Each structure stands twice: as structure tokens, then as C-alpha cells.
Coordinates of C-alpha atoms in Angstrom, one line a residue:
M937 CA 0.0 0.0 0.0
P938 CA 1.5 3.4 -0.9
Q939 CA 2.7 5.6 1.9
G940 CA 0.0 7.9 3.3
S941 CA -2.9 5.7 2.1
S942 CA -5.2 3.7 4.4
D943 CA -8.0 1.1 4.4
Q944 CA -11.3 2.8 3.4
S945 CA -13.0 1.0 6.2
V946 CA -11.3 3.3 8.7
F947 CA -13.6 6.1 7.3
G948 CA -16.6 4.0 6.3
D949 CA -18.2 3.4 9.6
P950 CA -18.0 7.0 10.9
W951 CA -19.3 8.3 7.6
R952 CA -22.2 5.9 7.5
G953 CA -23.0 6.7 11.2
F954 CA -23.0 10.4 10.4
C955 CA -25.4 9.9 7.5
E956 CA -27.7 7.7 9.5
D957 CA -27.8 10.2 12.4
L958 CA -28.4 13.1 10.1
Q959 CA -31.4 11.3 8.7
Q960 CA -32.9 11.0 12.2
L961 CA -32.8 14.7 12.7
G962 CA -35.8 15.0 10.3
S963 CA -38.0 14.0 13.2
L964 CA -37.4 17.4 14.7
V965 CA -39.3 19.1 11.8
E966 CA -42.3 16.7 12.2
S967 CA -42.5 17.5 15.9
A968 CA -43.2 21.2 15.5
A969 CA -46.8 21.9 16.7
G970 CA -49.1 23.7 14.2
A971 CA -46.6 23.6 11.3
D972 CA -48.1 23.9 7.8
D973 CA -46.5 23.0 4.5
L974 CA -44.4 26.2 4.3
D975 CA -43.3 25.8 7.9
R976 CA -42.2 22.2 7.3
A977 CA -40.4 23.0 4.1
E978 CA -38.5 25.8 5.9
G979 CA -37.9 23.4 8.7
Y980 CA -35.9 21.0 6.5
R981 CA -34.1 23.9 5.0
Y982 CA -33.3 25.1 8.5
L983 CA -31.6 21.8 9.3
T984 CA -29.4 22.2 6.2
R985 CA -28.6 25.7 7.3
L986 CA -27.7 24.6 10.8
L987 CA -25.6 21.8 9.3
R988 CA -23.7 24.3 7.1
L989 CA -23.0 26.4 10.1
A990 CA -22.0 23.4 12.2
L991 CA -19.5 22.1 9.6
E992 CA -18.0 25.5 9.3
M993 CA -17.6 25.7 13.1
Q994 CA -16.5 22.1 13.7
L995 CA -14.3 21.4 10.7
E996 CA -13.1 24.7 9.3
H997 CA -12.8 26.9 12.3
S998 CA -12.5 24.6 15.3
S999 CA -8.9 25.1 16.2
A1000 CA -8.4 27.1 19.4
R1001 CA -4.6 27.0 18.8
H1002 CA -5.0 28.7 15.5
P1003 CA -8.3 30.6 15.7
S1004 CA -10.1 32.4 12.9
F1005 CA -13.3 34.4 12.7
Y1006 CA -16.4 33.1 10.9
S1007 CA -20.1 33.9 11.1
L1008 CA -22.4 31.5 13.0
S1009 CA -25.5 33.5 11.8
H1010 CA -26.0 35.4 8.6
E1011 CA -28.4 36.2 5.8
T1012 CA -28.8 32.6 4.6
A1013 CA -28.2 30.6 7.8
K1014 CA -29.8 31.8 11.0
I1015 CA -30.1 31.0 14.7
G1016 CA -32.4 32.1 17.5
A1017 CA -34.1 35.3 16.1
D1018 CA -30.9 36.6 14.5
N1019 CA -30.9 40.4 14.3
P1020 CA -31.0 41.6 10.6
D1021 CA -29.1 44.7 11.7
N1022 CA -26.2 42.6 13.1
L1023 CA -23.0 41.2 11.7
Y1024 CA -21.9 38.3 13.9
L1025 CA -18.4 37.0 14.1
N1026 CA -17.3 33.9 16.1
A1027 CA -14.0 32.2 16.9
A1028 CA -13.0 29.1 18.8
V1029 CA -10.9 29.7 21.9
D1030 CA -9.5 27.8 24.9
G1031 CA -9.9 29.4 28.3
R1032 CA -6.5 28.1 29.3
L1033 CA -4.8 30.2 26.6
A1034 CA -4.6 33.9 25.7
Y1035 CA -5.4 35.7 22.5
E1036 CA -5.5 39.2 21.0
I1037 CA -8.1 40.7 18.6
T1038 CA -6.7 43.5 16.4
G1039 CA -8.1 45.6 13.6
H1040 CA -10.3 48.6 12.8
A1041 CA -13.5 49.3 14.8
G1042 CA -15.5 50.3 11.7
D1043 CA -18.7 52.5 11.8
A1044 CA -21.2 50.3 13.6
P1045 CA -22.9 52.3 16.4
Y1046 CA -22.9 49.3 18.7
L1047 CA -19.9 46.9 18.9
S1048 CA -19.6 44.2 21.6
F1049 CA -17.3 41.4 22.4
G1050 CA -18.2 38.4 24.5
T1051 CA -16.6 35.1 25.6
K1052 CA -18.9 32.1 26.0
E1053 CA -19.1 28.6 27.1
N1054 CA -20.9 27.2 24.1
R1055 CA -23.1 24.3 25.3
Y1056 CA -25.6 24.2 22.5
A1057 CA -24.6 20.6 21.7
I1058 CA -25.0 19.6 25.4
D1059 CA -27.9 21.4 27.0
G1060 CA -28.8 24.3 24.7
R1061 CA -27.0 27.0 26.7
M1062 CA -24.4 29.5 25.8
I1063 CA -23.1 30.9 29.1
S1064 CA -21.5 34.3 29.2
T1065 CA -18.0 34.3 30.7
G1066 CA -16.9 37.9 29.8
E1067 CA -18.3 41.0 28.1
L1068 CA -16.9 44.2 26.6
D1069 CA -18.7 46.7 24.5
K1070 CA -17.8 49.8 22.5
A1071 CA -18.6 52.2 25.4
D1072 CA -15.8 50.7 27.4
L1073 CA -13.3 50.2 24.5
R1074 CA -10.2 52.3 24.0
I1075 CA -10.1 53.0 20.3
A1076 CA -7.3 55.0 18.6
P1077 CA -8.1 58.1 16.6
D1078 CA -7.5 56.2 13.4
G1079 CA -10.1 53.6 14.5
S1080 CA -7.6 50.9 15.3
L1081 CA -8.1 48.7 18.4
R1082 CA -6.5 45.8 20.3
V1083 CA -8.4 43.5 22.7
V1084 CA -6.7 40.9 24.9
V1085 CA -8.8 37.8 25.5
S1086 CA -7.6 35.9 28.6
A1087 CA -8.6 34.4 31.9
E1088 CA -6.0 36.6 33.7
P1089 CA -6.5 40.4 33.7
A1090 CA -4.6 42.4 31.1
P1091 CA -4.0 46.2 30.7
G1092 CA -6.0 48.1 28.1
N1093 CA -9.0 46.5 26.5
W1094 CA -9.4 43.2 28.3
L1095 CA -12.1 40.6 27.5
P1096 CA -12.3 38.1 30.4
M1097 CA -12.6 34.4 29.9
S1098 CA -13.1 31.5 32.3
R1099 CA -11.3 28.2 32.0
Q1100 CA -14.5 26.8 30.4
S1101 CA -14.7 29.5 27.7
N1102 CA -14.6 28.0 24.2
M1103 CA -16.0 30.8 21.9
V1104 CA -15.7 34.5 21.2
I1105 CA -18.7 36.3 19.8
V1106 CA -18.5 39.8 18.2
R1107 CA -21.7 41.7 17.6
Q1108 CA -21.8 44.7 15.3
T1109 CA -25.2 46.4 15.2
F1110 CA -25.9 48.9 12.4
N1111 CA -28.4 51.6 11.8
N1112 CA -27.9 51.0 8.0
R1113 CA -25.8 48.1 7.0
A1114 CA -25.5 49.4 3.4
R1115 CA -23.9 52.7 4.5
E1116 CA -21.8 51.9 7.6
A1117 CA -18.5 50.0 7.3
P1118 CA -18.1 46.9 9.3
A1119 CA -15.2 46.3 11.7
R1120 CA -12.1 44.5 10.2
L1121 CA -10.9 42.1 12.9
N1122 CA -8.4 39.4 13.2
I1123 CA -7.8 37.0 16.2
R1124 CA -4.6 35.2 17.0
R1125 CA -3.2 33.3 19.9
L1126 CA -0.5 35.0 22.1
D1127 CA 2.6 32.8 22.4
P1128 CA 1.5 30.5 19.5
D1129 CA 3.2 27.1 19.1
A1130 CA 4.5 25.7 15.8
E1131 CA 2.4 22.6 15.8
Y1132 CA 0.1 21.9 12.8
D1133 CA -3.6 21.2 13.1
R1134 CA -3.5 17.8 11.5
L1135 CA -6.7 15.9 10.6
S1136 CA -7.0 12.3 11.5
P1137 CA -9.8 9.7 11.1
E1138 CA -10.5 9.9 14.8
L1139 CA -10.6 13.7 14.9
L1140 CA -12.9 13.8 11.8
E1141 CA -15.3 11.4 13.4
Q1142 CA -15.4 13.6 16.5
Q1143 CA -16.0 16.7 14.5
L1144 CA -18.8 15.1 12.5
H1145 CA -20.4 14.0 15.7
N1146 CA -20.0 17.4 17.3
A1147 CA -21.6 19.0 14.2
L1148 CA -24.7 16.8 14.4
A1149 CA -24.9 17.4 18.2
F1150 CA -24.9 21.2 17.5
V1151 CA -27.6 20.9 14.9
A1152 CA -29.8 18.8 17.2
G1153 CA -29.1 20.9 20.3
T1154 CA -29.8 24.2 18.5
A1155 CA -33.0 23.0 16.8
K1156 CA -34.4 21.5 20.1
T1157 CA -33.5 24.6 22.1
F1158 CA -35.4 27.1 19.9
L1159 CA -38.2 24.7 19.1
G1160 CA -38.7 24.6 22.9
W1161 CA -38.7 28.4 23.0
V1162 CA -41.3 28.6 20.2
E1163 CA -43.6 26.1 21.9
R1164 CA -43.3 28.1 25.1
F1165 CA -44.1 31.4 23.3
R1166 CA -47.0 29.7 21.5
V1167 CA -48.6 28.8 24.8
E1168 CA -47.6 31.8 27.0
H1169 CA -47.1 34.7 24.5
R1170 CA -49.7 34.0 21.8
N1171 CA -50.5 37.3 20.1
R1172 CA -49.2 39.2 23.1
F1173 CA -45.8 40.4 24.3
Q1174 CA -44.3 39.4 27.7
L1175 CA -41.1 40.7 29.3
G1176 CA -39.9 37.2 30.2
D1177 CA -36.9 36.1 32.2
Q1178 CA -33.9 37.9 30.7
S1179 CA -31.4 35.5 32.4
F1180 CA -33.1 32.7 30.5
Y1181 CA -32.5 34.5 27.1
Q1182 CA -28.9 35.4 28.1
A1183 CA -28.1 31.8 29.0
A1184 CA -28.6 31.0 25.3
G1185 CA -26.0 33.6 24.2
G1186 CA -27.9 36.8 24.5
D1187 CA -26.1 40.1 25.1
P1188 CA -26.5 41.4 28.7
N1189 CA -27.0 44.9 27.4
I1190 CA -30.1 43.9 25.5
C1191 CA -33.6 43.4 26.8
Y1192 CA -35.5 40.9 24.7
I1193 CA -39.3 40.9 24.5
Y1194 CA -41.0 38.2 22.5
A1195 CA -44.5 37.4 21.2
F1196 CA -45.8 34.4 19.2
W1197 CA -47.9 35.8 16.3
E1198 CA -50.6 34.3 14.2
L1199 CA -52.3 36.0 11.3
E1200 CA -54.6 33.7 9.4
S1201 CA -56.8 36.0 7.4
D1202 CA -55.5 38.2 4.6
D1203 CA -57.9 40.9 6.0
E1204 CA -56.2 40.9 9.4
V1205 CA -53.4 43.2 10.6
L1206 CA -51.4 43.0 13.7
Q1207 CA -50.7 46.4 15.3
V1208 CA -47.7 46.7 17.6
R1209 CA -47.8 49.8 19.8
S1210 CA -45.2 51.0 22.3
P1211 CA -43.7 54.0 23.9
V1212 CA -40.0 54.3 23.1
P1213 CA -37.5 54.6 26.0
R1214 CA -34.2 56.5 26.0
C1215 CA -31.9 53.9 24.6
D1216 CA -28.8 53.4 22.4
Y1217 CA -30.7 51.4 19.9
W1218 CA -33.9 49.4 19.4
N1219 CA -35.2 47.2 16.7
F1220 CA -38.3 45.0 15.9
Q1221 CA -38.3 42.0 13.7
L1222 CA -40.4 39.1 12.5
T1223 CA -39.2 35.4 12.4
N1224 CA -40.7 32.2 11.1
L1225 CA -41.6 29.1 13.2
W1226 CA -38.0 28.2 13.5
M1227 CA -37.0 31.6 14.9
E1228 CA -35.1 32.5 11.7
S1229 CA -35.5 36.1 10.7
L1230 CA -37.6 36.5 7.6
D1231 CA -35.8 37.3 4.4
Y1232 CA -34.6 40.9 5.1
R1233 CA -32.6 41.0 1.9
F1234 CA -35.7 41.6 -0.2
H1235 CA -38.7 42.4 2.1
P1236 CA -39.6 44.8 4.9
V1237 CA -39.5 42.5 7.9
H1238 CA -37.7 44.6 10.5
L1239 CA -37.3 48.2 11.7
N1240 CA -34.9 50.0 14.0
H1241 CA -34.7 53.4 15.6
A1242 CA -33.0 55.0 12.6
N1243 CA -35.6 54.1 10.0
A1244 CA -38.9 53.9 11.8
A1245 CA -41.3 56.8 12.1
L1246 CA -42.9 57.7 15.4
D1247 CA -46.4 59.2 15.7
A1248 CA -47.0 62.8 16.7
D1249 CA -47.7 61.5 20.3
G1250 CA -44.2 59.9 20.4
L1251 CA -45.5 56.4 20.2
L1252 CA -44.2 53.7 17.9
R1253 CA -46.8 52.0 15.8
I1254 CA -45.9 49.0 13.6
H1255 CA -48.4 47.2 11.4
V1256 CA -47.8 43.6 10.3
S1257 CA -49.8 42.4 7.3
H1258 CA -49.6 39.7 4.7
R1259 CA -49.5 42.2 1.9
P1260 CA -48.1 45.7 1.9
I1261 CA -50.7 48.4 2.7
R1262 CA -50.2 51.5 0.5
G1263 CA -49.2 54.7 2.3
L1264 CA -49.0 53.0 5.7
R1265 CA -45.8 53.8 7.7
N1266 CA -43.9 51.1 9.5
N1267 CA -45.6 48.4 7.6
L1268 CA -43.9 45.0 7.8
V1269 CA -45.0 41.9 5.8
T1270 CA -45.2 38.2 6.7
T1271 CA -43.7 37.0 3.4
G1272 CA -46.5 34.4 3.2
H1273 CA -46.2 33.0 6.7
R1274 CA -49.2 32.5 9.0
R1275 CA -47.3 32.2 12.3
G1276 CA -44.0 32.8 13.9
V1277 CA -42.2 34.9 16.5
M1278 CA -41.8 38.6 16.8
L1279 CA -39.1 40.3 18.9
M1280 CA -38.5 43.8 20.3
R1281 CA -35.0 44.6 21.5
W1282 CA -34.1 47.5 23.7
I1283 CA -30.3 48.2 24.0
G1284 CA -29.0 50.4 26.8
A1285 CA -32.5 51.5 27.6
D1286 CA -33.5 53.4 30.8
R1287 CA -36.7 51.3 31.0
H1288 CA -38.2 48.3 29.1
P1289 CA -41.8 49.0 28.0
V1290 CA -43.7 45.9 26.9
P1291 CA -45.4 46.5 23.5
E1292 CA -49.1 46.1 23.2
L1293 CA -50.3 43.9 20.3
R1294 CA -53.8 44.3 18.8
R1295 CA -55.6 42.5 16.0
L1296 CA -57.2 44.9 13.5
T1297 CA -58.8 44.7 10.0
R1298 CA -57.3 46.4 7.0
A1299 CA -60.4 48.7 7.0
E1300 CA -59.7 49.7 10.7
V1301 CA -56.1 50.5 9.8
G1302 CA -57.2 52.6 6.9
A1303 CA -59.6 54.5 9.0

């Protein structure tokens, strides 16, 4: 046998096991309560999207010795009511090591760094182990920055870790993604070693297993959330336990307020009405049954403080309809969906008003 080759059976069983386990994940789609044909079709697409993200995370960017940034949520692969105004960056780290993030801060009004213990594949949690946001960052006049990521305190911009930390998350929140330049960031290990990250059959088997565990854990986590919202938040907002949301990777500076929405008739409109607190940023968005943001590339499915119009009385009124309503401000569309989740985020707010949700007819809205 030529040098470097091996018996195919070394790979055969892990690959067959991966394919068989992948097939079993389809049961998650069938378990979704109240799903129609569109929901189920998007559910299977959701599994392919999660698998794409998982393979990127586990096979291509899994090295904590030689970390690199990737995006664990973006316009065609989405997790947990992803924010359409956000650009997410993720990197694998090891809490026993130390790293630095360098680059240019960009134009995003809100920029935050967090270290996490990513447990989605274990119990659906992503525990915060350190946070640092733009208000506390030292940024040079030319926009350059340096952040040290370590368990031990460091001078300057320091992002804490615990020994259990295994992920860095960077959130950039834009008023207008088309006009504001994103940060340009790199991450590297301090005191790097010269060892290569070499792939082996055993490592590949573990990475494939981890990828499927991530898909299953993520899907189960947010299916559980949706079922909870369907029962407790049906066509109404509730403040909810913020520590519960943050335990799944939420930013501690953000207050998340959810509702489960249903809009069966084409003549119905959902009106969201809320006072607006003093805050750094707010946004409102629609998601499908899998808590994926609706397709914000082509349709009005979200608003933020920079592009929404307030009424003369200072109140925010948003109208959600199946079809656009001519001349109506703050009109979002369901893109053909009959149910899903809606979310209001307040960032850095002095209070957290809970929006009111009303069902109206198109005629009532016109009047």
C-alpha cells in the first residue's frame, strides 16, 4: 500500500454513522406543533442551514490553537431570532490560553465582544464568561483597536474568559448596513506554538459527531422556545426572564421581549404599539416558526430606531400584514407566513416597556 494511504473501512463506519444520524434529525421538523407545508419545508431547509454552520464551526474553524473568525449566523443561515441589523463574528478559543483581537473598529454604532461557554450541543445553553462593549473600548483616533482575551487580567482592552470559555462572539449592530462600514478584525493566539492542526480519522469522526450534536441541540432549544411562546405569548408580548435568554448567548446589554404571532386571514393586521424609552438602539423583527429572521434581503420584515417613524404623540406603531398596505408607515410583511415569533430589542434602555399587540382589520387600519 502506498505511503499515506489507508484502508477505506477506517472512514466508512464513521461516515455511515454520520449519514444515519443526520437522517434521524428530520423528526425534529415533524414534531413542530401547528406547522403547515411552508413551515415544514422551511424546517428541513433550517436543518441544512444549521448543518452548514456546524460544519464551518467544527471542521473549518474549530482550532483554538490557530483561531479564525467566521459567522455563525448570517443572511442565509440563521439561529435564534438573529438580528437583521447585526453582523456576527465567532471564533474558537480555549480558556486556558490567551489571545488578541486587532483591527479597525468600523462604523457600527454598537460593537460588543463576548466570551462564551458554548453548550448548545450539550444542553442548549451558551453561558457568558466575559463581556466588553464599545462604550468601554479604547479605540485609537484612526479607528484601530486591540483587545486581549484571557482568563488573567490584562492592561488596556481586556475581554475576560473562564477556564471553560470556548467561543468568542463579536456583535456589530448597524443603523444602516448598506452605508456603515463593518469592523475589520483578526484574532490570534498569544505565544503561538509551531504545531500543525492535522486531521485524523478519529478527529474527523469527533468533528462530524459534534456537528450533528450542535444541529440537534440548537434546533431543540429554539423549538422549545417557540412552543413556550405559543402557549404563553400568543399574540401578546411578555417581558420574560432575561437571564433565560442570556443563558442561550444573549447580550446582557439587550432586553429581549417576545411574542408568538398568528395571522390567518388576509384581511387581518397586527398592530404593535409601544412608547420608546431612552436607549442606544432598538429594533423590531419578524421570524418564522424556527426563529429564523424572515428574508430581510428583499422584504420589509424589521425596523430600527434609525428608519422607523414615530407618531405625533411619540408612540411607535408598527403594522404587520400579509400584503403591503399602500401609504402606511412602519408596515412590515409576513412574506407568506401565517405564524412565527416577533421580537422587540431595547439596547442600553433606561426602561423596558412591553409593547401592546392588537388585531385589526385592514379597514380599521385605513380609518
